[in-house]
Coordinates of C-alpha atoms and ligand atoms in Angstrom, one line a residue:
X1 CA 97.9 65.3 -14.9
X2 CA 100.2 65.5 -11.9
X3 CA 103.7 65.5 -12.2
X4 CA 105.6 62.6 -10.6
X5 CA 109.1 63.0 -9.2
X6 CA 110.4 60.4 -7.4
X7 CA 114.8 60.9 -5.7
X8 CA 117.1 59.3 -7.6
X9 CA 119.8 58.1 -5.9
X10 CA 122.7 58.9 -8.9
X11 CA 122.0 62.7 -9.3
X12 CA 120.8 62.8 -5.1
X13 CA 117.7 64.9 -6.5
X14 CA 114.4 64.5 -6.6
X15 CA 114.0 64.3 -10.6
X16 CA 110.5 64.1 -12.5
X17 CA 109.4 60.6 -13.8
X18 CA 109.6 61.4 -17.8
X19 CA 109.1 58.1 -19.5
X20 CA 111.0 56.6 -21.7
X21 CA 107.6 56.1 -23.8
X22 CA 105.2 58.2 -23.3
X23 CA 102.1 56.4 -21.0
X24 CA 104.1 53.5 -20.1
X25 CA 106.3 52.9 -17.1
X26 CA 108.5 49.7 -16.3
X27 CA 110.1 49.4 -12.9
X28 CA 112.9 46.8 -12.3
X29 CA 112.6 46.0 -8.5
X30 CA 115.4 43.8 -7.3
X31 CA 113.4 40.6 -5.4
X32 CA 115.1 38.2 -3.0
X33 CA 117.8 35.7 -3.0
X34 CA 116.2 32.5 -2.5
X35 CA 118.4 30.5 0.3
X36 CA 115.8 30.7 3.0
X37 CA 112.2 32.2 4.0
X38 CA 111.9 36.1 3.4
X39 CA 111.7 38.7 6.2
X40 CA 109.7 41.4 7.0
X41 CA 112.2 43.8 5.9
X42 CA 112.7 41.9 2.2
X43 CA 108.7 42.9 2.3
X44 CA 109.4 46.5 2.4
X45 CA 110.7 46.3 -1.4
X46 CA 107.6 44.3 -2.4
X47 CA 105.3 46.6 -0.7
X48 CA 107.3 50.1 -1.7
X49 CA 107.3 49.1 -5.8
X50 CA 103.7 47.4 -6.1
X51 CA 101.8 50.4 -4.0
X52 CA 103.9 52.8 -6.2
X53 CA 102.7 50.5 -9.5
X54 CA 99.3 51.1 -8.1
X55 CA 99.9 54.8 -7.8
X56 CA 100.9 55.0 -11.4
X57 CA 97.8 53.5 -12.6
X58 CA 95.7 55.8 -10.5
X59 CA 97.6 58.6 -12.5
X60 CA 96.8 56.8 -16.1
X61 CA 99.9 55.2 -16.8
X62 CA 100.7 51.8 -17.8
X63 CA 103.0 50.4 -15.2
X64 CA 104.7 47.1 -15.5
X65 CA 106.3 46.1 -12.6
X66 CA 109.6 43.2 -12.7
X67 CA 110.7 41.5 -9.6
X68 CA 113.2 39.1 -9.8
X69 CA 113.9 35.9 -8.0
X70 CA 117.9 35.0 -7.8
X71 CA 117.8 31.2 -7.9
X72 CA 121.4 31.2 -8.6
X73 CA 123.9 32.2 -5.6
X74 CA 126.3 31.3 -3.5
X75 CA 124.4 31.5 -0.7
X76 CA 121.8 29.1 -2.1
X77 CA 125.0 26.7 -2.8
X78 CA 126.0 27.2 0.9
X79 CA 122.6 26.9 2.4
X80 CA 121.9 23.9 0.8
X81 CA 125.1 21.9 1.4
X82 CA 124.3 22.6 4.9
X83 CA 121.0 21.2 5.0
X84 CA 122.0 18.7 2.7
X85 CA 119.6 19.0 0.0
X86 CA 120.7 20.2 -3.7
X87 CA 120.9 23.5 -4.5
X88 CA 117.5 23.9 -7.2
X89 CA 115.5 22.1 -4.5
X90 CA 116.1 24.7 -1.9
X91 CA 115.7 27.7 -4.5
X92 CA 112.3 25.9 -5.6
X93 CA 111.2 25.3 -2.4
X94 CA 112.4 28.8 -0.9
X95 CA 110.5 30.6 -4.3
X96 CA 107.6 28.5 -3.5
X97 CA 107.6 29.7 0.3
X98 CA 108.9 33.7 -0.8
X99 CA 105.5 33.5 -3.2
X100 CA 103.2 32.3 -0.8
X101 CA 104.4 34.7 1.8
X102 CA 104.1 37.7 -0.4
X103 CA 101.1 37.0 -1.7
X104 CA 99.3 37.3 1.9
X105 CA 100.2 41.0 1.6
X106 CA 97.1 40.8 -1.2
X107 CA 98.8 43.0 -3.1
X108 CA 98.7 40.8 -6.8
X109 CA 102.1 39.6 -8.4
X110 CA 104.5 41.3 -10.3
X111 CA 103.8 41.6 -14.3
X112 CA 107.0 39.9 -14.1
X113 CA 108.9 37.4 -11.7
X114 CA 112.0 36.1 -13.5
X115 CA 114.0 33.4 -12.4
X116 CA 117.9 33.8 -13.2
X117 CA 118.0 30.3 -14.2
X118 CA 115.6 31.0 -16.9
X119 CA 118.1 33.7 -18.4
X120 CA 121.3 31.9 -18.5
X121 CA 120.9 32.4 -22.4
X122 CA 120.4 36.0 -22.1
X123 CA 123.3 36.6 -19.3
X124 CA 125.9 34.6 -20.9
X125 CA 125.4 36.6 -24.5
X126 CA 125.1 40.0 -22.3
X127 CA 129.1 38.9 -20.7
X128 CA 130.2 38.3 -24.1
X129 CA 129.8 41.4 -25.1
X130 CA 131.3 42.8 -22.8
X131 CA 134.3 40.8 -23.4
X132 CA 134.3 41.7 -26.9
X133 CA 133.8 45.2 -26.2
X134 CA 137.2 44.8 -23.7
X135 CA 135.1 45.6 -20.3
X136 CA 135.8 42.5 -18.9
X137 CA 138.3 39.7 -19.5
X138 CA 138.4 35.7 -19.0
X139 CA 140.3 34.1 -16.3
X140 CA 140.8 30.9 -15.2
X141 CA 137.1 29.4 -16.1
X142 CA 135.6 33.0 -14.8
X143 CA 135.3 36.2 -16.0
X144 CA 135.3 39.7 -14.9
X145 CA 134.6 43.0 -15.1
X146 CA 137.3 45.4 -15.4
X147 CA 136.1 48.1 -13.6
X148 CA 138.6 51.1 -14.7
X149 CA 137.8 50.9 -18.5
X150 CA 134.6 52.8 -17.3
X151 CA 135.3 55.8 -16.3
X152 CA 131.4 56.6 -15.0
X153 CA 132.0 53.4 -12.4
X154 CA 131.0 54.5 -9.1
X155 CA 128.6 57.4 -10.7
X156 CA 125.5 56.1 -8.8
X157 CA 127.0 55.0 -5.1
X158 CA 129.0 57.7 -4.9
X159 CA 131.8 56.0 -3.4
X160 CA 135.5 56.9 -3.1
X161 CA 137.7 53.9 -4.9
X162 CA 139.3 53.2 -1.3
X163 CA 135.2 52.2 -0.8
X164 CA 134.6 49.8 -3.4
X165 CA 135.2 46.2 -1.6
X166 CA 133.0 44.1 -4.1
X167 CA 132.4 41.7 -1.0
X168 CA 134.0 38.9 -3.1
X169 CA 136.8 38.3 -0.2
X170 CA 139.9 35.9 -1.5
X171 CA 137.5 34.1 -4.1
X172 CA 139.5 35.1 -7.3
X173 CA 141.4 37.5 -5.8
X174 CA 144.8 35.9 -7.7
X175 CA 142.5 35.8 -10.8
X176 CA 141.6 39.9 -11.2
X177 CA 143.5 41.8 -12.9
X178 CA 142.6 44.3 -9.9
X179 CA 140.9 43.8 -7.0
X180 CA 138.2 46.3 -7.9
X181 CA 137.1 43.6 -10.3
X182 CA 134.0 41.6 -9.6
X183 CA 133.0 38.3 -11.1
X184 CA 130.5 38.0 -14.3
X185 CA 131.2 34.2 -14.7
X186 CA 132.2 31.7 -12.2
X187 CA 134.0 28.5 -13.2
X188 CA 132.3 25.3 -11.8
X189 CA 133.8 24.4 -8.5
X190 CA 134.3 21.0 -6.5
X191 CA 130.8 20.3 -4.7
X192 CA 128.7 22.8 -7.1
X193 CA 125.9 20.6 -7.9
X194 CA 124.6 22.8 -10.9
X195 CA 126.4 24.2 -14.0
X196 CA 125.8 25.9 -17.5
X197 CA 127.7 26.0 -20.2
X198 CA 129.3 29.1 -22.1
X199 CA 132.3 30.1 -24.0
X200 CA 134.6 30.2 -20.6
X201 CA 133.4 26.3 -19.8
X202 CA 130.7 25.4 -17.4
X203 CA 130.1 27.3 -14.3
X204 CA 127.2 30.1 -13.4
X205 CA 126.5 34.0 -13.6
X206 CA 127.8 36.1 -11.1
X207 CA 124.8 38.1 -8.9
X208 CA 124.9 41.3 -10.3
X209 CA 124.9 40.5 -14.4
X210 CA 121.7 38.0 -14.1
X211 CA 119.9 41.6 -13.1
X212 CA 121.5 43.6 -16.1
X213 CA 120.4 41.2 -18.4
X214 CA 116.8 40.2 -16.8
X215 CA 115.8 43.7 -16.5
X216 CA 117.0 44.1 -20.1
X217 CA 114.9 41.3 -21.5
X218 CA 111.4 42.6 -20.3
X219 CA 111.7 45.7 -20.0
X220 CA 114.5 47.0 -22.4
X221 CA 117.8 49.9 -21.4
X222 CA 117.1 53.2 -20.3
X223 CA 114.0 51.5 -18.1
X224 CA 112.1 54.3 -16.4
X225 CA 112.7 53.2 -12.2
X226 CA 115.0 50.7 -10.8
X227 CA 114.3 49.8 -7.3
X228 CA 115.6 47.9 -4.6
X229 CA 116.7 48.0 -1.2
X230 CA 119.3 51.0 -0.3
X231 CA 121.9 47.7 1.0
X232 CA 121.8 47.5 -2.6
X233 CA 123.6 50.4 -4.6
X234 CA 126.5 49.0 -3.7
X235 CA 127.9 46.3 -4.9
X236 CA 124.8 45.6 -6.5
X237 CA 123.2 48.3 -8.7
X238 CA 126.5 50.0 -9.0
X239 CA 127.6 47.2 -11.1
X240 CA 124.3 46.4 -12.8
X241 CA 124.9 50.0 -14.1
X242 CA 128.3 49.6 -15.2
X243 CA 127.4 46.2 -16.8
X244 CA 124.6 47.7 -18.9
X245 CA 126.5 51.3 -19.4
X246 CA 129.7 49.6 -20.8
X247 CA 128.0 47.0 -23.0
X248 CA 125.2 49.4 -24.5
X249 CA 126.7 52.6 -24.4
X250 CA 122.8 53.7 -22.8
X251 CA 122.4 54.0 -19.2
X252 CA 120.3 50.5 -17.7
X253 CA 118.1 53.0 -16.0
X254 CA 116.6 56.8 -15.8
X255 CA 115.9 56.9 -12.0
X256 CA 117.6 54.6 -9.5
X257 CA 114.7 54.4 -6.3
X258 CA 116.1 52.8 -3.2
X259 CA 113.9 52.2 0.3
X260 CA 114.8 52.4 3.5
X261 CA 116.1 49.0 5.5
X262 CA 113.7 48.0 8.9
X263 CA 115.7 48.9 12.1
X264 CA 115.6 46.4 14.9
X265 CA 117.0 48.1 17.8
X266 CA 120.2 50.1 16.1
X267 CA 120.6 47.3 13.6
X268 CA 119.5 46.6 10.0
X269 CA 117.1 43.7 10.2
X270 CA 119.0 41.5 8.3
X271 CA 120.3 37.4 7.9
X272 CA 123.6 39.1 8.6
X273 CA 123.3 40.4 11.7
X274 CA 120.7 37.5 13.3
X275 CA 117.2 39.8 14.2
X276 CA 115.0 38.7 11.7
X277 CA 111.4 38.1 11.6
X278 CA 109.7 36.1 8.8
X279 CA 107.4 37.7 6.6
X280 CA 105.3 34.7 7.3
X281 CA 105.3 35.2 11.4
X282 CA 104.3 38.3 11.2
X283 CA 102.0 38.5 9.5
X284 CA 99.9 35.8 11.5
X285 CA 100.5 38.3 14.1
X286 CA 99.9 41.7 12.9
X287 CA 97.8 40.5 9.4
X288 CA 98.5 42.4 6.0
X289 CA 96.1 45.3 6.6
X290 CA 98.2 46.7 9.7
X291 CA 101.4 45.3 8.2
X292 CA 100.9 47.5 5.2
X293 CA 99.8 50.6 7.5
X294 CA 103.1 50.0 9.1
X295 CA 105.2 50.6 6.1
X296 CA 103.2 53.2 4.0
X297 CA 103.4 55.6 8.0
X298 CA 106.9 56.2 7.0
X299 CA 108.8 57.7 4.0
X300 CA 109.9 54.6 1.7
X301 CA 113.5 56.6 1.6
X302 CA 113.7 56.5 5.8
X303 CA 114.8 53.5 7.3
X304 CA 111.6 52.2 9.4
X305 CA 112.0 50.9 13.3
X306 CA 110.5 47.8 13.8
X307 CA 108.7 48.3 16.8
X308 CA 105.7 46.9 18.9
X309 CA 104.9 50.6 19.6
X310 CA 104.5 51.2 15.3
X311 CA 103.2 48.0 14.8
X312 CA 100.3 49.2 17.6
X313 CA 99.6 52.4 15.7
X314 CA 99.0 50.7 12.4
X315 CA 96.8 48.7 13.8
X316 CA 94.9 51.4 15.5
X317 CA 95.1 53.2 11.8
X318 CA 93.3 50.0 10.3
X319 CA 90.4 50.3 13.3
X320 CA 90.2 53.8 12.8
X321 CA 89.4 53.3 8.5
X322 CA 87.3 50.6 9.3
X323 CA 85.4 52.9 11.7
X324 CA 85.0 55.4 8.8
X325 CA 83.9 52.5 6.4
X326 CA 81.3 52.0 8.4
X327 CA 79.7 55.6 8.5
X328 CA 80.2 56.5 4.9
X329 CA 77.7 55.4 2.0
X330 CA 78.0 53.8 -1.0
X331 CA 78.1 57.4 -3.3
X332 CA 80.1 60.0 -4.3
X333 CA 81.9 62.2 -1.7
X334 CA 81.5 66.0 -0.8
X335 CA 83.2 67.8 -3.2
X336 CA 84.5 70.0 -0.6
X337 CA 86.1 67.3 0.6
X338 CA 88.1 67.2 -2.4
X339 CA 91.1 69.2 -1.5
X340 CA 91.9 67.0 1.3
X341 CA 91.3 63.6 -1.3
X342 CA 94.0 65.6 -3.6
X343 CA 96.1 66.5 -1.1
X344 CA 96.7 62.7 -0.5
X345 CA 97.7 62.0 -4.3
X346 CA 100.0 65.3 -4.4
X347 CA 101.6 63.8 -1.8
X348 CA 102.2 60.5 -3.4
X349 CA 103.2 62.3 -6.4
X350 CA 106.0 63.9 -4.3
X351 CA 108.7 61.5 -4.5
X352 CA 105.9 58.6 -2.8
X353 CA 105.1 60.6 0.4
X354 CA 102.9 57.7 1.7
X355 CA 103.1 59.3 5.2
X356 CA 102.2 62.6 4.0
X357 CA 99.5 60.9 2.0
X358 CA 97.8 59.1 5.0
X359 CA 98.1 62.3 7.4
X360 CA 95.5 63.8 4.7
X361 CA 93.5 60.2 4.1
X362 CA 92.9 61.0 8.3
X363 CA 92.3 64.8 7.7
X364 CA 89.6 63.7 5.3
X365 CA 88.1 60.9 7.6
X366 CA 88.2 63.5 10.8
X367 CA 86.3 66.0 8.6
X368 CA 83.8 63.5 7.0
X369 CA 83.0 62.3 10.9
X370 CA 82.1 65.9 11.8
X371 CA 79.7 66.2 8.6
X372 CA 75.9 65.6 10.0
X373 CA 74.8 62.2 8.7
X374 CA 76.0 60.0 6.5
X375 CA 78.6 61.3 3.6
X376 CA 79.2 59.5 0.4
X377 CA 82.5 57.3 0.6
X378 CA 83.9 57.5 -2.9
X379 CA 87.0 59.9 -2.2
X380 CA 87.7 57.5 1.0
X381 CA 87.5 54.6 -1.3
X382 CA 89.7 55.9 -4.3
X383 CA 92.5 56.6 -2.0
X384 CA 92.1 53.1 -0.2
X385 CA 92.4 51.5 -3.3
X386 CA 95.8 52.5 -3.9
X387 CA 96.8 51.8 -1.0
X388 CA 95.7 48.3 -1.3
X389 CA 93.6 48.4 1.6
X390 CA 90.3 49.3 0.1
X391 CA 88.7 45.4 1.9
X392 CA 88.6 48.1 5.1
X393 CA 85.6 49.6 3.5
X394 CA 84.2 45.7 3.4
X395 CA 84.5 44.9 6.3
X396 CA 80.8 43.8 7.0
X397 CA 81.1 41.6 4.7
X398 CA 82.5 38.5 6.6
X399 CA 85.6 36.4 7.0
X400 CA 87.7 35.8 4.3
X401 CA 88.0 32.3 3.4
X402 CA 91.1 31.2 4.1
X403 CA 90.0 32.0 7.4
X404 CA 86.9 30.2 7.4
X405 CA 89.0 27.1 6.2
X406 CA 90.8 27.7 9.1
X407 CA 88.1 28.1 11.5
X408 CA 86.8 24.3 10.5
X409 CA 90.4 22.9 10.7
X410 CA 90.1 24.3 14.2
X411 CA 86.8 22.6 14.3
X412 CA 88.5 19.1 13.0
X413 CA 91.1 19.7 15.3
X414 CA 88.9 19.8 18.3
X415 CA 86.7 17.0 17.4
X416 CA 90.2 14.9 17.2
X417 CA 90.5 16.1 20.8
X418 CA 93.5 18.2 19.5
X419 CA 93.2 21.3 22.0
X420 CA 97.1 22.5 21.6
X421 CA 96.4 23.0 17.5
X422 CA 92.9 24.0 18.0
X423 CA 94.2 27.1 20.3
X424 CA 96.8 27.4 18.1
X425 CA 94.2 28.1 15.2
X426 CA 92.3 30.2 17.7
X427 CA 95.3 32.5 18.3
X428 CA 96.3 32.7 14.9
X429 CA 92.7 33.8 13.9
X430 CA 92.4 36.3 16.7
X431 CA 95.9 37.8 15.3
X432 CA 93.7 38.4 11.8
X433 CA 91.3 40.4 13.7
X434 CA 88.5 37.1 14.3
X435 CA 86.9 35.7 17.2
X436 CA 85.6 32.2 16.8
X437 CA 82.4 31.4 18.1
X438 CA 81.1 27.8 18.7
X439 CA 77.0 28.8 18.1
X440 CA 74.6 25.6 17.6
X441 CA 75.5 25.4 13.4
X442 CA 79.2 25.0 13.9
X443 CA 81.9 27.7 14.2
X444 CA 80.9 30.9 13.4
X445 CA 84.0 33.8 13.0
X446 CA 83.1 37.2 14.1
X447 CA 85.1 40.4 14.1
X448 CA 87.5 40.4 17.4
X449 CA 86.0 43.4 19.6
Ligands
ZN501 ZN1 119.3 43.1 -8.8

């Protein structure tokens, strides 16, 4: 078997993925904050921990994958003040849109998708332990983590204590002991339309504990990989660590993974800053199978620019495997062709070199296309597979049909003399790759040339 390393953002090394039990591998990935629809760039995280889950498998390990959903946040109680609906409709409606948007990337779900609100229980005996244990302290209807009685805080972000703004502005602030304190428990506050109770009175979990204790309940401490965006080892996963380190006396995690953020122009793609692009829009533009070319060309640890240029290459990639579906057979491959199949896997064992990895999927297609006739397409198909991306290789075999449904909306649509939606429908099956032809039995689709 290969060994896997993967960098670990604590030690700054690329470490090898031991297990905490042997065969078996849990990943925590930190999902989104539901206050509005994803972006692309929340994809990445998605994309990064379920190819890597897939990887896994290929190697023979069972890989449970945990992404969580935070339902309860300020931003959700902002957000939905401002639109004036209450605060669980938006999160339901905003989960309901984040899964529906993810699952176009046909990638599966998570083993796992846990909703804070479902963990209250769990998060509210995880704080009072650390209370008992004298890591954090009541206040005022909250409570919070007193960072100096650990000394390992700041361990995994590396930061210098003049660093360490917990992003929690004036809320509190005459509250703390210290302002490196952040919150665990938040009192319930004029306008707040939902509330739990607990030994501090009614209020709600601060961000960073409903992850400690989530990733804690399905998967259990010392959990082999926690991912997440690199915006998130700090605040975030530095205190998730602290939280779990000062109430356990075990580390929360043995390797902390962190991808690279999408770069639009010299900027983060991010709510923050105003250049986002929904998850949703682009993918009726691009479609999953470029869209998942685009991320896996470059290292998960490099930030990614978001570019039409990139987005052009992937989908010349995707042409370029389909092209190569089309001239291999149904059997086993070469085996001198093997090499350049392991070569792709090696690479993916080396910290999840997914651009490495495709340089030698290409290596092998360019050498099968020189081979006289047809060469078996099993190597081609193995590696597709764990890319997600082995529908390439069945091409031929028609639409998909949630485009065919949408071919005969277009139909209904035109029939209602509808011609604005119908070319909307057109467009928006041309951007998945399908040209709609009206032939004498109805709509047919056929591949865009
Ligand atoms: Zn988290």
């Amino acid at each position: 078997m290969r060994t896997i390393s993967l960098h670990d953002s604590r030690s700054g090394r690329v470490l090898p993925l031991e297990p905490r039990d042997p065969g078996r591998v849990g990943i925590y990935a930190c999902g989104p904050t539901v206050y509005s629809r994803v972006h692309v760039g929340n994809a990445r995280p998605f994309v990064v921990f379920s190819l890597l889950k897939r990887f896994l498998e290929h190697e023979g390990l069972e890989a449970t994958l945990v992404a969580n959903i935070t339902d309860i946040n300020d931003k959700i109680y902002d957000a939905a003040r401002a639109a004036g609906v209450s605060s669980a409709a938006l999160a339901a409606e905003m989960t309901a849109h984040y899964k529906a948007d993810t699952e176009r990337l046909g990638l599966g779900r998570p083993d796992h998708e846990p909703l804070a609100s479902e963990y209250v229980e769990a998060i509210v005996a995880l704080i009072a332990d650390l209370v008992e244990r004298g890591h954090a302290y009541a206040a005022g209807g909250d409570v919070y983590f007193r960072v100096r009685s650990l000394p390992e805080y700041g361990e995994l972000s590396h930061r210098a204590i003049d660093q360490m703004d917990q992003g929690e502005g004036v809320e509190g602030a005459e509250r703390k002991e210290d302002p490196l304190d952040f919150a665990l428990w938040k009192g319930e506050k004029e306008g707040e339309d939902t509330a739990w109770p607990s030994p501090w009175g009614a209020g709600r979990p601060g961000w960073h504990i409903e992850c400690s204790a989530m990733a804690e309940q399905l998967l259990g401490v010392e959990l082999d990989i926690h991912g997440g965006g690199a915006d998130l080892l700090f605040p975030h996963h530095e205190n998730e660590a602290a939280q779990t380190l000062a109430a356990r006396g075990r580390p929360l995690a043995r390797l902390w993974v962190h991808n690279g953020m999408l770069q639009l122009g010299d900027d983060k793609m991010a709510k923050s800053v105003g250049n986002i692009r929904g998850l949703g829009e682009v993918l009726d533009e691009v479609g999953r199978d470029a869209l998942l070319l685009y991320f896996a060309a470059g290292h998960y640890r490099q930030p990614i620019a978001y570019t039409r240029e990139r987005l052009d290459a992937a989908a010349a990639s995707v042409e370029r495997i389909r092209e190569a579906g089309r001239r291999v057979t149904a059997g086993e491959s070469p085996a001198d062709l093997a090499p350049l199949r392991d070569a792709f896997f090696d690479a993916l064992a080396d910290d999840f070199n997914t651009a490495r990895a495709l340089a030698s999927l290409f290596d092998w297609i360019r050498e099968a296309n020189r081979r006289e006739g047809p060469v078996g397409g099993s190597h081609l198909r193995e590696m597709l597979e764990v890319l997600a991306l082995d529908n390439l290789l069945e091409a031929e075999a028609g639409p998909p049909p949630e485009l065919v449904e949408l071919a005969e909306r277009r139909a209904a649509a035109r029939a209602e003399r509808d011609f604005a939606e119908a070319d909307r429908i057109r467009d928006e099956l041309r951007a998945a790759g399908w040209e709609v032809r009206d032939g004498a039995e109805g709509p047919e689709l056929v591949p865009a040339g």
